[in-house]
PDB file of C-alpha atoms in Angstrom:
ATOM      1  CA  MET A   1       3.538 -14.573 -11.973  1.00 89.00           C
ATOM      2  CA  ASP A   2       6.425 -13.011 -10.185  1.00 95.00           C
ATOM      3  CA  ILE A   3       6.890 -10.062  -7.877  1.00 97.00           C
ATOM      4  CA  ARG A   4       9.952  -7.842  -7.992  1.00 97.00           C
ATOM      5  CA  ILE A   5      11.178  -4.386  -7.089  1.00 97.00           C
ATOM      6  CA  ILE A   6      10.512  -1.972  -9.925  1.00 97.00           C
ATOM      7  CA  HIS A   7      11.712   1.460 -10.968  1.00 96.00           C
ATOM      8  CA  THR A   8       9.715   4.453  -9.857  1.00 95.00           C
ATOM      9  CA  GLU A   9       8.802   5.317 -13.452  1.00 95.00           C
ATOM     10  CA  GLN A  10       7.157   1.905 -13.911  1.00 95.00           C
ATOM     11  CA  ALA A  11       5.032   2.510 -10.800  1.00 96.00           C
ATOM     12  CA  TRP A  12       4.049   5.957 -12.095  1.00 95.00           C
ATOM     13  CA  LYS A  13       2.910   4.565 -15.461  1.00 95.00           C
ATOM     14  CA  LEU A  14       0.597   1.912 -13.947  1.00 95.00           C
ATOM     15  CA  ARG A  15      -0.666   4.250 -11.192  1.00 94.00           C
ATOM     16  CA  HIS A  16      -1.627   6.769 -13.847  1.00 94.00           C
ATOM     17  CA  GLU A  17      -3.357   4.230 -16.055  1.00 94.00           C
ATOM     18  CA  VAL A  18      -5.373   2.673 -13.206  1.00 93.00           C
ATOM     19  CA  MET A  19      -5.981   5.422 -10.656  1.00 89.00           C
ATOM     20  CA  TRP A  20      -6.085   8.791 -12.385  1.00 88.00           C
ATOM     21  CA  PRO A  21      -6.012   8.451 -16.180  1.00 91.00           C
ATOM     22  CA  GLU A  22      -7.846  11.732 -16.620  1.00 92.00           C
ATOM     23  CA  LYS A  23      -5.127  13.664 -14.759  1.00 89.00           C
ATOM     24  CA  GLU A  24      -1.573  14.593 -15.806  1.00 92.00           C
ATOM     25  CA  LEU A  25       1.125  12.005 -15.030  1.00 91.00           C
ATOM     26  CA  ASP A  26       2.577  14.288 -12.364  1.00 92.00           C
ATOM     27  CA  TYR A  27      -0.638  13.878 -10.343  1.00 90.00           C
ATOM     28  CA  VAL A  28       0.294  10.288  -9.426  1.00 91.00           C
ATOM     29  CA  LYS A  29       3.874  11.114  -8.393  1.00 93.00           C
ATOM     30  CA  LEU A  30       4.629  11.354  -4.698  1.00 92.00           C
ATOM     31  CA  GLN A  31       7.074  13.860  -3.311  1.00 93.00           C
ATOM     32  CA  ASP A  32       8.886  11.067  -1.456  1.00 94.00           C
ATOM     33  CA  ASP A  33       8.704   8.387  -4.155  1.00 95.00           C
ATOM     34  CA  GLU A  34      12.491   8.144  -4.227  1.00 94.00           C
ATOM     35  CA  GLU A  35      12.457   7.069  -0.562  1.00 95.00           C
ATOM     36  CA  GLY A  36      10.062   4.186  -1.156  1.00 96.00           C
ATOM     37  CA  THR A  37      10.402   0.640  -2.405  1.00 97.00           C
ATOM     38  CA  HIS A  38       8.115  -0.039  -5.349  1.00 97.00           C
ATOM     39  CA  TYR A  39       6.886  -3.578  -5.961  1.00 98.00           C
ATOM     40  CA  GLY A  40       5.410  -4.835  -9.170  1.00 97.00           C
ATOM     41  CA  LEU A  41       3.563  -8.067  -9.934  1.00 97.00           C
ATOM     42  CA  PHE A  42       4.211  -9.334 -13.429  1.00 97.00           C
ATOM     43  CA  GLU A  43       2.563 -11.913 -15.629  1.00 94.00           C
ATOM     44  CA  GLY A  44       5.372 -12.705 -18.028  1.00 93.00           C
ATOM     45  CA  GLU A  45       6.758  -9.240 -18.759  1.00 92.00           C
ATOM     46  CA  VAL A  46       3.420  -7.435 -18.336  1.00 95.00           C
ATOM     47  CA  LEU A  47       3.153  -5.309 -15.225  1.00 96.00           C
ATOM     48  CA  ILE A  48      -0.212  -6.113 -13.654  1.00 96.00           C
ATOM     49  CA  ALA A  49      -0.155  -4.452 -10.204  1.00 97.00           C
ATOM     50  CA  VAL A  50       2.034  -2.055  -8.214  1.00 97.00           C
ATOM     51  CA  VAL A  51       2.349  -0.880  -4.609  1.00 97.00           C
ATOM     52  CA  SER A  52       4.811   1.482  -2.955  1.00 97.00           C
ATOM     53  CA  LEU A  53       6.139   0.899   0.557  1.00 98.00           C
ATOM     54  CA  PHE A  54       7.573   3.643   2.748  1.00 97.00           C
ATOM     55  CA  ILE A  55       9.315   2.498   5.931  1.00 97.00           C
ATOM     56  CA  HIS A  56      10.066   4.961   8.708  1.00 95.00           C
ATOM     57  CA  GLY A  57      11.582   3.114  11.660  1.00 93.00           C
ATOM     58  CA  ALA A  58       9.067   0.721  13.148  1.00 93.00           C
ATOM     59  CA  GLU A  59       6.193   2.142  11.101  1.00 95.00           C
ATOM     60  CA  ALA A  60       5.393   1.923   7.423  1.00 97.00           C
ATOM     61  CA  GLN A  61       2.818   3.195   4.986  1.00 97.00           C
ATOM     62  CA  PHE A  62       1.937   1.668   1.664  1.00 97.00           C
ATOM     63  CA  ARG A  63       0.564   3.909  -1.015  1.00 96.00           C
ATOM     64  CA  LYS A  64      -0.717   3.907  -4.587  1.00 94.00           C
ATOM     65  CA  PHE A  65      -1.775   0.256  -4.676  1.00 95.00           C
ATOM     66  CA  ALA A  66      -3.103  -0.333  -8.184  1.00 94.00           C
ATOM     67  CA  THR A  67      -4.075  -3.320 -10.330  1.00 95.00           C
ATOM     68  CA  LEU A  68      -5.021  -3.189 -14.014  1.00 95.00           C
ATOM     69  CA  ALA A  69      -8.788  -3.193 -14.308  1.00 92.00           C
ATOM     70  CA  SER A  70      -8.708  -6.256 -16.552  1.00 92.00           C
ATOM     71  CA  HIS A  71      -6.946  -8.207 -13.785  1.00 94.00           C
ATOM     72  CA  GLN A  72      -8.910  -7.080 -10.734  1.00 91.00           C
ATOM     73  CA  ASN A  73     -10.787  -9.639  -8.590  1.00 90.00           C
ATOM     74  CA  LYS A  74      -8.466 -12.443  -9.757  1.00 93.00           C
ATOM     75  CA  GLY A  75      -6.084 -12.545  -6.746  1.00 93.00           C
ATOM     76  CA  TYR A  76      -3.245 -10.528  -8.255  1.00 95.00           C
ATOM     77  CA  GLY A  77      -3.624  -7.658  -5.790  1.00 94.00           C
ATOM     78  CA  SER A  78      -3.952 -10.046  -2.870  1.00 95.00           C
ATOM     79  CA  ARG A  79      -0.745 -11.790  -3.796  1.00 96.00           C
ATOM     80  CA  LEU A  80       1.130  -8.493  -4.157  1.00 97.00           C
ATOM     81  CA  LEU A  81      -0.249  -7.154  -0.874  1.00 97.00           C
ATOM     82  CA  LEU A  82       0.807 -10.321   1.009  1.00 96.00           C
ATOM     83  CA  HIS A  83       4.277 -10.091  -0.466  1.00 97.00           C
ATOM     84  CA  MET A  84       4.672  -6.442   0.528  1.00 97.00           C
ATOM     85  CA  LEU A  85       3.350  -7.140   4.042  1.00 96.00           C
ATOM     86  CA  GLY A  86       5.926  -9.909   4.418  1.00 96.00           C
ATOM     87  CA  GLU A  87       8.690  -7.539   3.314  1.00 96.00           C
ATOM     88  CA  ALA A  88       7.545  -4.912   5.813  1.00 96.00           C
ATOM     89  CA  GLU A  89       7.454  -7.408   8.654  1.00 95.00           C
ATOM     90  CA  ARG A  90      10.929  -8.757   7.766  1.00 94.00           C
ATOM     91  CA  ALA A  91      12.200  -5.170   7.869  1.00 95.00           C
ATOM     92  CA  GLY A  92      11.091  -4.899  11.488  1.00 93.00           C
ATOM     93  CA  VAL A  93       7.922  -2.884  10.988  1.00 95.00           C
ATOM     94  CA  ASN A  94       5.491  -3.081  13.918  1.00 95.00           C
ATOM     95  CA  ARG A  95       2.672  -1.024  12.419  1.00 96.00           C
ATOM     96  CA  ILE A  96       1.686  -0.557   8.799  1.00 97.00           C
ATOM     97  CA  TYR A  97      -1.080   1.696   7.551  1.00 97.00           C
ATOM     98  CA  CYS A  98      -2.715   2.950   4.368  1.00 97.00           C
ATOM     99  CA  ASN A  99      -5.230   5.470   3.166  1.00 96.00           C
ATOM    100  CA  ALA A 100      -7.890   3.154   1.771  1.00 95.00           C
ATOM    101  CA  ARG A 101     -10.775   4.222  -0.420  1.00 93.00           C
ATOM    102  CA  ILE A 102     -13.788   3.677   1.782  1.00 94.00           C
ATOM    103  CA  GLY A 103     -15.309   1.224  -0.701  1.00 92.00           C
ATOM    104  CA  LYS A 104     -12.167  -0.963  -0.441  1.00 92.00           C
ATOM    105  CA  ALA A 105     -12.034  -1.196   3.356  1.00 95.00           C
ATOM    106  CA  SER A 106     -13.476  -4.724   3.411  1.00 94.00           C
ATOM    107  CA  PHE A 107     -10.670  -5.905   1.096  1.00 94.00           C
ATOM    108  CA  TYR A 108      -7.995  -4.718   3.567  1.00 95.00           C
ATOM    109  CA  GLN A 109      -9.887  -6.170   6.543  1.00 95.00           C
ATOM    110  CA  LYS A 110      -9.307  -9.646   5.016  1.00 94.00           C
ATOM    111  CA  PHE A 111      -5.590  -9.037   5.589  1.00 94.00           C
ATOM    112  CA  GLY A 112      -5.896  -8.013   9.229  1.00 94.00           C
ATOM    113  CA  PHE A 113      -6.305  -4.256   8.785  1.00 96.00           C
ATOM    114  CA  THR A 114      -8.673  -2.364  11.029  1.00 95.00           C
ATOM    115  CA  VAL A 115     -10.296   0.989  10.373  1.00 95.00           C
ATOM    116  CA  THR A 116      -9.324   4.053  12.386  1.00 94.00           C
ATOM    117  CA  GLU A 117     -11.382   7.135  13.089  1.00 94.00           C
ATOM    118  CA  HIS A 118      -9.369   9.122  10.536  1.00 95.00           C
ATOM    119  CA  THR A 119     -11.181   9.883   7.268  1.00 95.00           C
ATOM    120  CA  PHE A 120     -10.672  12.471   4.547  1.00 94.00           C
ATOM    121  CA  THR A 121     -11.626  13.355   0.988  1.00 94.00           C
ATOM    122  CA  LYS A 122      -9.078  13.934  -1.779  1.00 89.00           C
ATOM    123  CA  GLY A 123      -9.706  14.369  -5.475  1.00 83.00           C
ATOM    124  CA  GLY A 124     -13.414  13.791  -4.928  1.00 86.00           C
ATOM    125  CA  LYS A 125     -12.859  10.350  -3.348  1.00 88.00           C
ATOM    126  CA  ASP A 126     -13.428   9.402   0.299  1.00 94.00           C
ATOM    127  CA  TYR A 127     -10.681   7.667   2.261  1.00 95.00           C
ATOM    128  CA  ILE A 128     -10.224   6.025   5.635  1.00 96.00           C
ATOM    129  CA  VAL A 129      -6.925   5.310   7.361  1.00 97.00           C
ATOM    130  CA  MET A 130      -6.503   1.605   8.083  1.00 96.00           C
ATOM    131  CA  GLU A 131      -3.798  -0.058  10.093  1.00 96.00           C
ATOM    132  CA  ARG A 132      -2.349  -3.422  10.988  1.00 96.00           C
ATOM    133  CA  PHE A 133       0.071  -4.440  13.713  1.00 95.00           C
ATOM    134  CA  PHE A 134       2.608  -7.232  13.346  1.00 92.00           C
ATOM    135  CA  GLY A 135       3.263  -9.679  16.143  1.00 76.00           C
ATOM    136  CA  THR A 136       1.821  -9.494  19.617  1.00 55.00           C
ATOM    137  CA  PRO A 137       1.618  -6.043  21.105  1.00 52.00           C
ATOM    138  CA  LYS A 138       3.948  -5.746  24.057  1.00 47.00           C
ATOM    139  CA  LEU A 139       2.149  -5.210  27.302  1.00 44.00           C
ATOM    140  CA  ARG A 140       3.471  -2.744  29.758  1.00 41.00           C
ATOM    141  CA  LEU A 141       3.923  -4.334  33.133  1.00 43.00           C
ATOM    142  CA  GLN A 142       3.485  -2.001  36.034  1.00 44.00           C
ATOM    143  CA  ARG A 143       5.025  -2.748  39.339  1.00 43.00           C
ATOM    144  CA  ARG A 144       2.595  -2.679  42.198  1.00 44.00           C
ATOM    145  CA  ASP A 145       3.888  -2.264  45.687  1.00 42.00           C
TER     146      ASP A 145
END
């Protein structure tokens, strides 16, 4: 297995196959896809999982995390997620978040993500915003006279 940066079109193809096969390909494209870094996990030359990372200063969001159904629950997604989190932290990100399907929240909690109060429904699926902070939060010291 190896993880590498992939072309946007490769991410679209796997996203479509895994997440929304009943929709048109354009449905899985993001307006800001060209601004993101797309990571792919390969077994040989077969693309198994993808995730797209969007960094904006000290914050980042990852989107469209997808693993082939035949390879789910085998650690592929976990390995890709850990890689992407490492890349975000090395880039100086303090906070990373995602829109997780509610049924997948426990998966993200294993990686230090916590649920927020923000939920929404899109395409008939329920989501919750989850976040993780890197490093120790800086405490504000107040001077007391």
